[in-house]
Coordinates of C-alpha atoms in Angstrom, one line a residue:
Chain A
M3 CA -32.8 8.4 29.0
P4 CA -34.2 5.4 27.2
D5 CA -35.2 7.6 24.3
S6 CA -31.6 8.4 23.3
E7 CA -30.8 4.7 22.9
D8 CA -32.8 4.8 19.7
F9 CA -30.2 7.0 18.1
I10 CA -27.1 5.3 16.9
L11 CA -25.4 8.4 15.7
E12 CA -25.7 11.9 17.1
T13 CA -23.8 15.1 16.6
R14 CA -24.0 18.2 18.8
G15 CA -23.0 21.6 17.6
L16 CA -20.9 20.1 14.8
T17 CA -18.9 22.8 13.1
K18 CA -16.1 22.9 10.6
E19 CA -14.4 26.1 9.6
F20 CA -11.9 26.4 6.9
K21 CA -10.0 29.7 6.6
G22 CA -12.7 32.3 6.9
F23 CA -15.4 30.0 5.7
T24 CA -17.8 27.9 7.7
A25 CA -18.5 24.8 5.7
V26 CA -20.5 23.1 8.4
D27 CA -22.4 25.3 10.9
D28 CA -23.7 24.0 14.2
V29 CA -25.2 20.7 12.9
N30 CA -27.3 18.6 15.3
L31 CA -27.9 15.4 13.5
K32 CA -29.7 12.4 15.0
V33 CA -29.8 9.1 13.1
R34 CA -32.3 6.6 14.4
R35 CA -31.2 3.0 14.6
H36 CA -32.4 0.8 11.6
H37 CA -33.3 3.9 9.6
I38 CA -32.2 4.8 6.1
H39 CA -31.4 8.4 6.6
A40 CA -30.5 10.7 3.8
L41 CA -28.5 13.9 3.8
I42 CA -29.5 16.1 0.9
G43 CA -29.0 19.7 -0.2
P44 CA -27.8 21.8 -3.1
N45 CA -24.2 21.7 -4.2
G46 CA -21.8 23.2 -1.7
A47 CA -24.3 22.7 1.2
G48 CA -21.6 20.8 3.1
K49 CA -22.9 17.2 2.8
T50 CA -19.6 15.7 2.0
T51 CA -17.9 17.7 4.7
V52 CA -20.3 16.4 7.3
F53 CA -19.6 13.0 5.9
N54 CA -15.9 13.4 6.3
L55 CA -16.3 14.8 9.8
L56 CA -18.5 11.8 10.8
T57 CA -15.9 9.3 9.5
K58 CA -13.0 11.3 11.0
F59 CA -11.4 12.0 7.7
L60 CA -11.7 15.7 8.8
I61 CA -11.4 17.0 12.3
P62 CA -14.2 19.2 13.5
T63 CA -13.5 22.8 14.7
R64 CA -16.2 22.4 17.4
G65 CA -18.9 20.0 18.5
T66 CA -19.1 16.4 19.4
I67 CA -20.0 13.1 17.6
T68 CA -21.3 10.2 19.5
V69 CA -21.9 6.6 18.2
N70 CA -24.0 4.3 20.5
G71 CA -23.5 6.9 23.2
R72 CA -19.7 6.8 22.9
D73 CA -17.9 10.0 22.1
I74 CA -15.8 9.5 19.0
T75 CA -14.9 13.1 18.3
A76 CA -11.2 12.2 18.9
T77 CA -11.1 8.7 17.4
K78 CA -9.0 7.8 14.4
P79 CA -10.6 6.8 11.1
A80 CA -9.4 3.2 11.2
E81 CA -10.7 2.8 14.7
I82 CA -14.2 4.1 13.7
S83 CA -14.3 1.4 11.2
R84 CA -13.4 -1.2 13.8
M85 CA -16.4 0.0 15.8
G86 CA -18.7 -1.0 13.0
M87 CA -19.2 2.2 11.2
I88 CA -18.0 1.9 7.6
R89 CA -18.0 4.6 4.9
S90 CA -18.0 4.5 1.1
F91 CA -16.6 7.1 -1.1
Q92 CA -18.0 9.4 -3.8
I93 CA -15.7 7.9 -6.4
S94 CA -16.0 4.2 -6.4
A95 CA -13.5 2.8 -4.0
V96 CA -12.3 -0.6 -5.1
F97 CA -8.8 -1.9 -5.2
P98 CA -8.3 -1.8 -8.9
H99 CA -5.4 -4.2 -9.3
M100 CA -7.0 -7.0 -7.2
T101 CA -9.8 -9.3 -8.3
A102 CA -13.3 -8.9 -7.0
R103 CA -12.9 -11.9 -4.7
E104 CA -9.6 -10.4 -3.3
N105 CA -11.3 -7.1 -2.8
V106 CA -13.9 -8.6 -0.5
R107 CA -11.4 -10.9 1.1
V108 CA -9.1 -8.2 2.1
A109 CA -12.0 -6.8 4.2
L110 CA -12.8 -10.2 5.7
Q111 CA -9.2 -10.7 6.4
R112 CA -9.0 -8.1 9.1
K113 CA -10.8 -10.3 11.6
L114 CA -8.3 -13.1 11.2
G115 CA -5.7 -10.7 12.7
T116 CA -3.0 -11.8 10.3
S117 CA -2.7 -8.6 8.4
F118 CA 0.9 -8.2 9.5
H119 CA 1.9 -11.9 8.9
F120 CA 4.3 -11.6 6.0
W121 CA 5.6 -15.2 6.5
K122 CA 2.3 -16.9 5.9
P123 CA 1.3 -18.0 2.4
V124 CA -1.6 -16.2 0.8
S125 CA -3.4 -19.5 0.6
S126 CA -4.0 -19.2 4.4
L127 CA -6.8 -16.8 3.3
N128 CA -8.6 -19.4 1.2
S129 CA -10.8 -20.2 4.2
L130 CA -12.4 -16.8 3.5
N131 CA -13.2 -17.5 -0.1
A132 CA -16.6 -19.1 0.5
R133 CA -17.8 -16.1 2.6
A134 CA -16.4 -13.7 0.0
E135 CA -18.3 -15.5 -2.8
E136 CA -21.4 -15.4 -0.7
L137 CA -21.1 -11.7 -0.4
L138 CA -20.4 -11.3 -4.2
H139 CA -23.5 -13.4 -4.8
M140 CA -25.6 -11.1 -2.6
V141 CA -24.7 -8.1 -4.7
G142 CA -25.1 -10.0 -8.0
L143 CA -21.5 -10.3 -8.9
D144 CA -21.2 -14.1 -9.0
H145 CA -19.6 -14.1 -12.5
F146 CA -17.2 -11.4 -11.6
A147 CA -15.3 -13.1 -8.8
D148 CA -12.1 -13.5 -10.8
A149 CA -12.4 -10.2 -12.7
V150 CA -9.9 -7.6 -11.9
A151 CA -11.8 -4.8 -10.2
G152 CA -10.3 -2.0 -12.3
D153 CA -11.7 -3.6 -15.5
M154 CA -15.3 -3.9 -14.2
P155 CA -18.1 -1.5 -15.3
Y156 CA -18.8 1.4 -13.1
G157 CA -22.1 0.1 -11.6
R158 CA -20.5 -3.2 -10.8
K159 CA -17.7 -1.5 -9.1
R160 CA -20.2 0.2 -6.8
A161 CA -21.8 -3.1 -6.1
L162 CA -18.4 -4.6 -5.3
E163 CA -17.8 -1.7 -2.9
I164 CA -21.0 -2.5 -1.1
A165 CA -20.0 -6.2 -0.9
T166 CA -16.7 -5.2 0.6
T167 CA -18.4 -2.9 3.1
L168 CA -20.8 -5.7 4.1
A169 CA -17.9 -8.0 4.7
L170 CA -17.2 -6.0 7.8
E171 CA -20.7 -6.5 9.0
P172 CA -21.2 -2.8 9.7
E173 CA -23.8 -1.6 12.2
L174 CA -23.8 1.7 10.4
M175 CA -23.1 2.3 6.8
L176 CA -22.3 5.7 5.4
L177 CA -22.7 5.9 1.7
D178 CA -21.5 9.0 -0.1
E179 CA -23.6 9.4 -3.3
P180 CA -24.0 5.7 -4.0
T181 CA -25.8 6.3 -7.4
Q182 CA -23.7 9.2 -8.6
G183 CA -22.7 9.0 -12.3
M184 CA -24.9 5.9 -13.0
G185 CA -27.3 5.1 -15.8
R186 CA -30.9 4.4 -14.8
E187 CA -30.5 0.6 -14.9
D188 CA -27.6 0.8 -12.5
V189 CA -29.4 3.3 -10.2
E190 CA -32.3 0.8 -10.0
R191 CA -30.0 -2.0 -9.2
I192 CA -28.1 -0.2 -6.5
T193 CA -31.3 1.1 -4.9
Q194 CA -32.6 -2.4 -4.6
L195 CA -29.3 -3.5 -3.2
I196 CA -29.3 -0.8 -0.5
R197 CA -32.8 -1.7 0.5
K198 CA -31.7 -5.4 0.7
V199 CA -28.7 -4.7 2.8
S200 CA -30.5 -2.2 5.1
A201 CA -32.2 -5.0 7.2
Q202 CA -30.9 -4.8 10.7
R203 CA -28.6 -2.0 9.8
T204 CA -28.6 1.8 9.8
I205 CA -27.7 3.6 6.7
L206 CA -26.8 7.3 6.4
M207 CA -26.4 8.4 2.8
V208 CA -25.6 11.5 0.9
E209 CA -27.7 11.4 -2.3
H210 CA -28.5 13.7 -5.2
N211 CA -31.0 11.5 -6.9
L212 CA -34.4 12.5 -5.3
G213 CA -36.0 9.4 -6.8
V214 CA -33.7 7.2 -4.8
V215 CA -34.3 9.3 -1.7
S216 CA -38.0 9.2 -1.9
T217 CA -38.3 5.4 -2.4
L218 CA -35.6 4.5 0.0
C219 CA -35.3 6.8 2.9
D220 CA -37.2 6.9 6.2
R221 CA -35.9 10.3 7.2
I222 CA -34.3 13.2 5.4
T223 CA -32.1 16.0 6.6
V224 CA -31.8 19.0 4.3
L225 CA -28.6 21.0 4.5
Q226 CA -28.1 24.5 3.2
R227 CA -25.0 26.5 3.5
G228 CA -23.6 24.2 6.1
A229 CA -26.6 24.3 8.4
I230 CA -29.7 22.1 8.8
L231 CA -32.6 23.7 6.9
T232 CA -35.2 21.1 7.9
E233 CA -35.7 17.5 8.7
G234 CA -38.5 14.9 8.3
D235 CA -39.8 12.2 6.1
Y236 CA -40.0 12.7 2.3
A237 CA -43.6 14.1 2.3
T238 CA -42.8 16.6 5.0
V239 CA -39.5 17.7 3.5
S240 CA -40.7 18.0 -0.1
A241 CA -43.7 20.0 1.0
D242 CA -41.6 22.6 2.8
P243 CA -41.5 25.8 0.7
R244 CA -37.9 26.6 1.9
V245 CA -36.7 23.3 0.6
K246 CA -38.4 23.9 -2.7
E247 CA -36.7 27.2 -3.0
A248 CA -33.3 26.0 -1.9
Y249 CA -33.2 22.7 -3.5
M250 CA -36.1 21.6 -5.7
G251 CA -36.3 24.9 -7.4
K252 CA -32.8 24.6 -8.6
A253 CA -33.1 21.0 -9.4
A254 CA -36.2 21.4 -11.5
Chain B
M8 CA 3.6 -25.3 -14.4
N9 CA 5.5 -23.2 -16.9
R10 CA 6.5 -20.9 -14.1
Y11 CA 8.2 -23.8 -12.2
I12 CA 10.1 -24.9 -15.3
G13 CA 11.2 -21.3 -15.6
Y14 CA 12.4 -21.2 -12.0
L15 CA 14.2 -24.5 -12.4
L16 CA 16.0 -23.3 -15.5
V17 CA 17.2 -20.1 -13.9
L18 CA 18.3 -22.0 -10.8
A19 CA 20.3 -24.5 -13.0
L20 CA 21.8 -21.6 -14.8
L21 CA 22.8 -20.0 -11.5
L22 CA 24.4 -23.2 -10.3
V23 CA 26.6 -23.7 -13.3
A24 CA 27.3 -20.0 -13.9
P25 CA 30.6 -19.7 -11.8
F26 CA 32.2 -22.2 -14.2
L27 CA 31.4 -20.1 -17.2
V28 CA 31.7 -16.5 -15.9
Y29 CA 34.1 -14.8 -13.5
P30 CA 32.6 -15.7 -10.0
V31 CA 33.4 -12.3 -8.4
F32 CA 31.4 -10.5 -11.1
L33 CA 28.5 -12.9 -10.6
M34 CA 28.6 -12.3 -6.8
K35 CA 28.5 -8.6 -7.3
L36 CA 25.5 -9.1 -9.6
L37 CA 23.7 -11.2 -7.1
C38 CA 24.3 -8.6 -4.3
F39 CA 22.8 -5.8 -6.4
A40 CA 20.0 -8.0 -7.6
L41 CA 19.0 -8.7 -4.0
F42 CA 19.3 -5.0 -3.2
A43 CA 17.0 -4.0 -6.1
C44 CA 14.5 -6.7 -5.2
A45 CA 14.4 -5.5 -1.6
F46 CA 14.0 -1.9 -2.8
N47 CA 11.1 -3.0 -5.0
L48 CA 9.3 -4.3 -2.0
I49 CA 8.7 -0.7 -0.8
L50 CA 8.5 1.0 -4.2
G51 CA 6.7 -1.6 -6.3
Y52 CA 4.5 -3.2 -3.7
G53 CA 4.3 -0.4 -1.1
G54 CA 4.1 2.5 -3.6
L55 CA 6.6 4.5 -1.7
L56 CA 9.6 6.0 -3.4
S57 CA 12.5 5.9 -0.9
F58 CA 15.5 7.9 -1.9
G59 CA 17.6 6.8 1.0
H60 CA 18.2 3.1 0.6
A61 CA 21.9 3.6 0.3
A62 CA 21.9 4.2 4.1
F63 CA 20.7 0.6 4.6
F64 CA 22.8 -1.0 2.0
G65 CA 26.0 0.9 3.0
G66 CA 25.3 1.0 6.7
A67 CA 25.0 -2.7 6.9
A68 CA 28.2 -3.0 4.8
F69 CA 30.1 -1.1 7.4
I70 CA 28.6 -2.7 10.4
T71 CA 29.1 -6.2 9.0
G72 CA 32.7 -5.4 8.1
H73 CA 33.3 -4.1 11.6
A74 CA 31.6 -7.0 13.2
I75 CA 33.6 -9.6 11.3
K76 CA 37.0 -7.8 11.3
V77 CA 37.1 -6.3 14.7
W78 CA 34.7 -8.3 16.8
G79 CA 35.7 -11.5 15.1
L80 CA 32.2 -12.7 14.5
P81 CA 31.7 -15.7 12.2
T82 CA 30.6 -14.6 8.7
E83 CA 26.9 -15.7 8.9
L84 CA 26.5 -13.9 12.2
G85 CA 28.2 -10.8 10.8
L86 CA 25.7 -10.7 8.0
L87 CA 22.8 -11.0 10.4
V88 CA 24.1 -8.2 12.6
G89 CA 24.4 -6.0 9.5
A90 CA 21.0 -6.8 8.2
G91 CA 19.5 -6.4 11.7
S92 CA 21.1 -3.0 12.1
A93 CA 19.8 -1.9 8.7
A94 CA 16.3 -3.0 9.8
V95 CA 16.6 -0.9 13.0
L96 CA 17.8 2.1 11.0
G97 CA 14.9 1.4 8.7
L98 CA 12.5 1.5 11.7
A99 CA 14.0 4.9 12.8
I100 CA 13.9 6.5 9.4
G101 CA 10.5 4.9 8.6
L102 CA 8.9 6.3 11.8
L103 CA 9.9 9.8 10.7
A104 CA 9.1 9.5 7.0
I105 CA 6.1 7.2 6.7
R106 CA 3.4 9.8 7.4
R107 CA 4.4 11.7 4.4
Q108 CA 3.6 10.8 0.8
G109 CA 5.1 11.2 -2.7
I110 CA 7.9 13.7 -3.1
Y111 CA 7.9 14.5 0.7
F112 CA 8.6 10.9 1.6
A113 CA 11.4 10.8 -1.0
M114 CA 12.9 14.0 0.3
I115 CA 12.8 13.0 4.0
T116 CA 14.4 9.6 3.3
L117 CA 17.1 11.4 1.2
A118 CA 17.8 13.9 4.0
L119 CA 18.0 11.2 6.7
A120 CA 20.2 9.0 4.5
Q121 CA 22.5 12.0 3.9
M122 CA 22.8 12.4 7.7
A123 CA 23.7 8.7 7.9
Y124 CA 26.3 9.3 5.2
F125 CA 28.0 12.1 7.1
L126 CA 27.9 10.0 10.3
F127 CA 29.8 7.2 8.4
V128 CA 32.2 9.7 6.9
S129 CA 33.2 11.1 10.3
A130 CA 33.0 7.9 12.3
D131 CA 36.4 6.3 13.1
F132 CA 35.5 2.7 12.5
T133 CA 34.5 3.2 8.8
G134 CA 38.0 4.3 7.9
G135 CA 36.6 7.5 6.3
E136 CA 37.8 8.0 2.7
N137 CA 39.8 4.8 2.7
G138 CA 36.8 2.6 3.7
L139 CA 36.9 -0.4 5.8
Q140 CA 39.5 -2.7 4.3
G141 CA 40.7 -6.3 4.8
V142 CA 37.5 -7.8 6.1
P143 CA 38.2 -11.6 6.3
R144 CA 35.7 -13.8 4.4
G145 CA 35.9 -16.5 7.0
T146 CA 34.2 -19.9 6.5
A147 CA 30.6 -20.9 5.9
L148 CA 29.2 -23.1 8.7
G149 CA 32.7 -23.4 9.9
I150 CA 33.6 -25.9 7.1
F151 CA 33.7 -24.2 3.7
D152 CA 36.6 -21.9 3.2
L153 CA 35.1 -18.8 1.6
Q154 CA 38.5 -17.6 0.4
D155 CA 37.8 -19.9 -2.4
N156 CA 35.7 -18.0 -5.0
I157 CA 33.5 -21.0 -6.0
N158 CA 32.6 -21.7 -2.3
M159 CA 32.0 -18.0 -1.8
Y160 CA 29.8 -17.9 -4.9
Y161 CA 27.5 -20.6 -3.6
F162 CA 27.3 -18.9 -0.2
V163 CA 26.2 -15.7 -1.9
L164 CA 23.8 -17.6 -4.1
A165 CA 22.2 -19.1 -0.9
V166 CA 21.9 -15.7 0.7
F167 CA 20.3 -14.3 -2.5
L168 CA 17.8 -17.2 -2.7
I169 CA 16.9 -16.8 1.0
G170 CA 16.4 -13.1 0.5
Y171 CA 14.4 -13.6 -2.7
A172 CA 12.2 -16.2 -1.0
I173 CA 11.4 -13.9 1.9
I174 CA 10.4 -11.1 -0.6
A175 CA 8.3 -13.5 -2.7
R176 CA 6.6 -14.8 0.4
T177 CA 6.0 -11.3 1.7
V178 CA 4.3 -10.3 -1.5
N179 CA 2.2 -13.4 -1.5
S180 CA 1.1 -13.3 2.1
P181 CA -1.9 -11.9 4.0
F182 CA 0.3 -8.9 4.7
G183 CA 1.1 -8.6 1.0
Q184 CA -2.7 -8.5 0.3
V185 CA -3.2 -5.6 2.7
L186 CA -0.1 -3.9 1.3
S187 CA -1.4 -4.0 -2.3
A188 CA -4.8 -2.8 -1.1
I189 CA -3.1 0.2 0.5
R190 CA -1.1 0.9 -2.6
D191 CA -4.2 0.7 -4.7
N192 CA -6.5 2.9 -2.6
E193 CA -5.2 4.1 0.7
P194 CA -8.3 5.9 2.0
R195 CA -10.4 2.8 1.3
A196 CA -7.9 0.6 3.2
T197 CA -8.3 3.0 6.1
S198 CA -12.0 2.9 6.0
L199 CA -11.8 -0.9 6.1
G200 CA -10.1 -0.5 9.5
Y201 CA -6.5 -1.0 8.6
D202 CA -3.8 1.2 10.2
V203 CA -2.0 2.0 6.9
D204 CA 1.0 3.7 8.4
R205 CA 1.9 0.6 10.4
H206 CA 1.6 -1.7 7.4
K207 CA 3.8 0.7 5.4
L208 CA 6.3 0.8 8.2
L209 CA 6.6 -3.0 8.3
A210 CA 7.2 -3.1 4.6
F211 CA 9.8 -0.4 4.9
V212 CA 11.6 -2.2 7.7
L213 CA 11.6 -5.5 5.8
S214 CA 12.9 -3.7 2.7
A215 CA 15.6 -1.9 4.7
G216 CA 16.7 -5.2 6.4
L217 CA 17.0 -7.1 3.1
A218 CA 18.8 -4.1 1.5
G219 CA 21.2 -4.4 4.4
L220 CA 21.6 -8.1 3.9
A221 CA 22.7 -7.3 0.3
G222 CA 25.1 -4.6 1.4
A223 CA 26.6 -6.9 4.1
T224 CA 27.1 -9.7 1.6
K225 CA 28.9 -7.4 -0.8
T226 CA 31.3 -6.4 2.1
V227 CA 32.2 -10.1 2.6
V228 CA 32.7 -10.7 -1.1
F229 CA 35.0 -7.7 -1.7
Q230 CA 36.4 -7.7 1.8
L231 CA 35.7 -4.0 1.7
A232 CA 33.1 -1.5 2.7
S233 CA 33.4 1.9 1.2
L234 CA 31.7 5.3 1.2
T235 CA 30.4 4.6 -2.3
D236 CA 28.0 2.1 -0.7
V237 CA 26.3 4.8 1.5
H238 CA 26.5 7.6 -1.1
W239 CA 23.2 8.9 -2.5
H240 CA 24.4 7.8 -5.9
M241 CA 23.7 4.3 -4.7
S242 CA 20.1 5.2 -3.8
G243 CA 19.6 6.6 -7.3
E244 CA 21.2 3.5 -8.9
V245 CA 18.8 1.2 -7.2
V246 CA 15.8 3.2 -8.5
L247 CA 17.3 2.9 -12.0
M248 CA 17.7 -0.9 -11.7
T249 CA 14.2 -1.4 -10.4
L250 CA 12.5 0.8 -13.0
L251 CA 14.6 -0.7 -15.8
G252 CA 13.8 -4.3 -14.8
G253 CA 10.2 -3.8 -14.0
L254 CA 8.5 -2.1 -11.1
G255 CA 6.3 -4.4 -9.0
T256 CA 7.4 -7.6 -10.7
L257 CA 9.2 -10.1 -8.6
A258 CA 12.1 -10.8 -10.9
G259 CA 12.2 -7.5 -12.7
P260 CA 14.6 -5.7 -10.3
A261 CA 17.0 -8.6 -10.4
V262 CA 17.1 -8.4 -14.2
G263 CA 17.5 -4.6 -14.0
A264 CA 20.4 -5.0 -11.6
A265 CA 22.0 -7.5 -13.9
V266 CA 21.8 -5.2 -16.9
I267 CA 23.2 -2.2 -15.0
V268 CA 26.0 -4.1 -13.3
T269 CA 27.0 -5.8 -16.6
L270 CA 27.1 -2.6 -18.5
Q271 CA 29.1 -0.8 -15.8
N272 CA 31.6 -3.7 -15.7
Y273 CA 32.1 -4.0 -19.5
L274 CA 32.0 -0.3 -20.3
A275 CA 34.4 0.6 -17.6
S276 CA 37.2 -1.4 -19.2
G277 CA 36.5 -0.3 -22.8
A278 CA 36.8 2.9 -24.8
L279 CA 33.6 4.2 -23.3
S280 CA 34.8 4.2 -19.7
A281 CA 34.3 7.9 -19.2
W282 CA 30.9 7.7 -20.7
V283 CA 29.3 5.2 -18.4
P284 CA 26.9 7.6 -16.7
V285 CA 25.8 9.0 -20.2
V286 CA 25.1 5.5 -21.5
L287 CA 23.2 4.5 -18.4
G288 CA 21.3 7.8 -18.5
T289 CA 20.4 7.3 -22.1
I290 CA 19.1 3.8 -21.4
F291 CA 17.1 5.1 -18.5
V292 CA 15.5 7.8 -20.6
I293 CA 14.6 5.3 -23.4
C294 CA 13.2 2.9 -20.7
V295 CA 11.0 5.6 -19.1
L296 CA 9.8 6.9 -22.5
A297 CA 9.2 3.7 -24.4
F298 CA 9.2 0.7 -22.0
R299 CA 7.5 2.0 -18.9
R300 CA 6.8 -1.4 -17.5
G301 CA 10.5 -2.3 -17.6
V302 CA 12.1 -5.4 -19.2
V303 CA 10.2 -8.0 -17.2
G304 CA 7.0 -6.0 -17.2
E305 CA 7.0 -5.6 -21.0
L306 CA 7.9 -9.2 -21.5
R307 CA 5.0 -10.3 -19.4
V308 CA 2.6 -8.2 -21.4
L309 CA 4.1 -9.6 -24.6
L310 CA 3.7 -13.1 -23.4
R311 CA 0.1 -12.5 -22.4
K312 CA -0.7 -11.1 -25.8
T313 CA 0.9 -13.9 -27.8
F314 CA -0.5 -16.9 -25.8

């Protein structure tokens, strides 16, 4: 089927049950290559659970997940990452005691294959500094290279997180509420940044901010009570009365 | 630059010290300093509280004692055998414990170390309650007679410096970078593609091996390995030394060990001899309440503020 090659990520019958509660119910998600795809829905709709299932931080009760046609249902989280599928976290995920440059470098370092080399000097990583600084420049953090990540403002931390993710040259980026808890200025900056880095990549994001979703996303999947309510581009989805009832109604 | 001057000063002090202070006391101090620094590798840099490090320290003490006394191995080789066995024991305990975190990790390491303790109590070669006595010190490199305390001191100093250098390098290595990333944010390190359990395991094995080197050296100094070395008190003491000196600083645990060993030695002979645990306990409480960064950690902050 040549058609299926367009989808980088697919789930079939994805289900997650916690004790007596179905958090994710028979979700069939298809993410098209080079799309920015959003997962939206009211609180408790199961967005983050879907996210954790896709990145293997949770184990599904039923169903399968395939990436590039390969079944990853039983693959470990670290291995998913090595396949080019990198996630971000709802709370900004930086390494707070390391500098911004070190944060990015630790991601670049994996390819050197020296992560177990305890006898080599840390200066053996200096060859990665140029690339790390290039990535910091890309997300507008030129002046923060030597700043300790924990001391950086929130919006900058999220930008650093994206730079770190980009260091792995991911084919598929999964962003969990990238603009959550940000002021308008930061939201704008991160939105621009996501658009910039989306070239030649696929992005799946969970997002609350509908402004961000409408300007950024090619396709939107609406979740409600763990199941897919509807799917389509922003115009289609926002015109759907069920979505208005379930989501927009509450949001307004 | 200042840092190198500091290192040179300390080194000079260590070189002349045996002519000013009783060398055996200094050797004890160096052994415990190495033990605490090794422990700090897993607690301060790996973020894992092991409560079973006595098993590595004391286990290596017995094995080295046996290897030198019964098998007749030269001193250097005996130390390596002890440290190697501690590393292997570390691998075994680590494999079982490393998947757990926080209090569970501490409990599993404690339980396994207690099992090791009972093995050593009942095994014949350890001499049980009497300990393993009369371990010959031998010679260093086949030339220097270690029966001489000054020679022995420089030998112990060399072992300490090698151990310390290994720890310093590990912390400042590509591996050290990944380790601090894991300590800072484990899920993120996983999402970057690192197998965090295997990195923690390597840190644990290195820490165990170096703790073993410290215990093995102590056996040679005192020509004795005893059950005190494997008792869980020892695991607690090393936590105390590390926290007192400064968690996650390179030199801190060595300073903490020096403070504790000095206090134990001087208090034991004075009027307060029965009160040693109370004094140490009080110091610990004060340290945890008021100087949470430990001696070296607080000093570092102070220096940063003033300059």
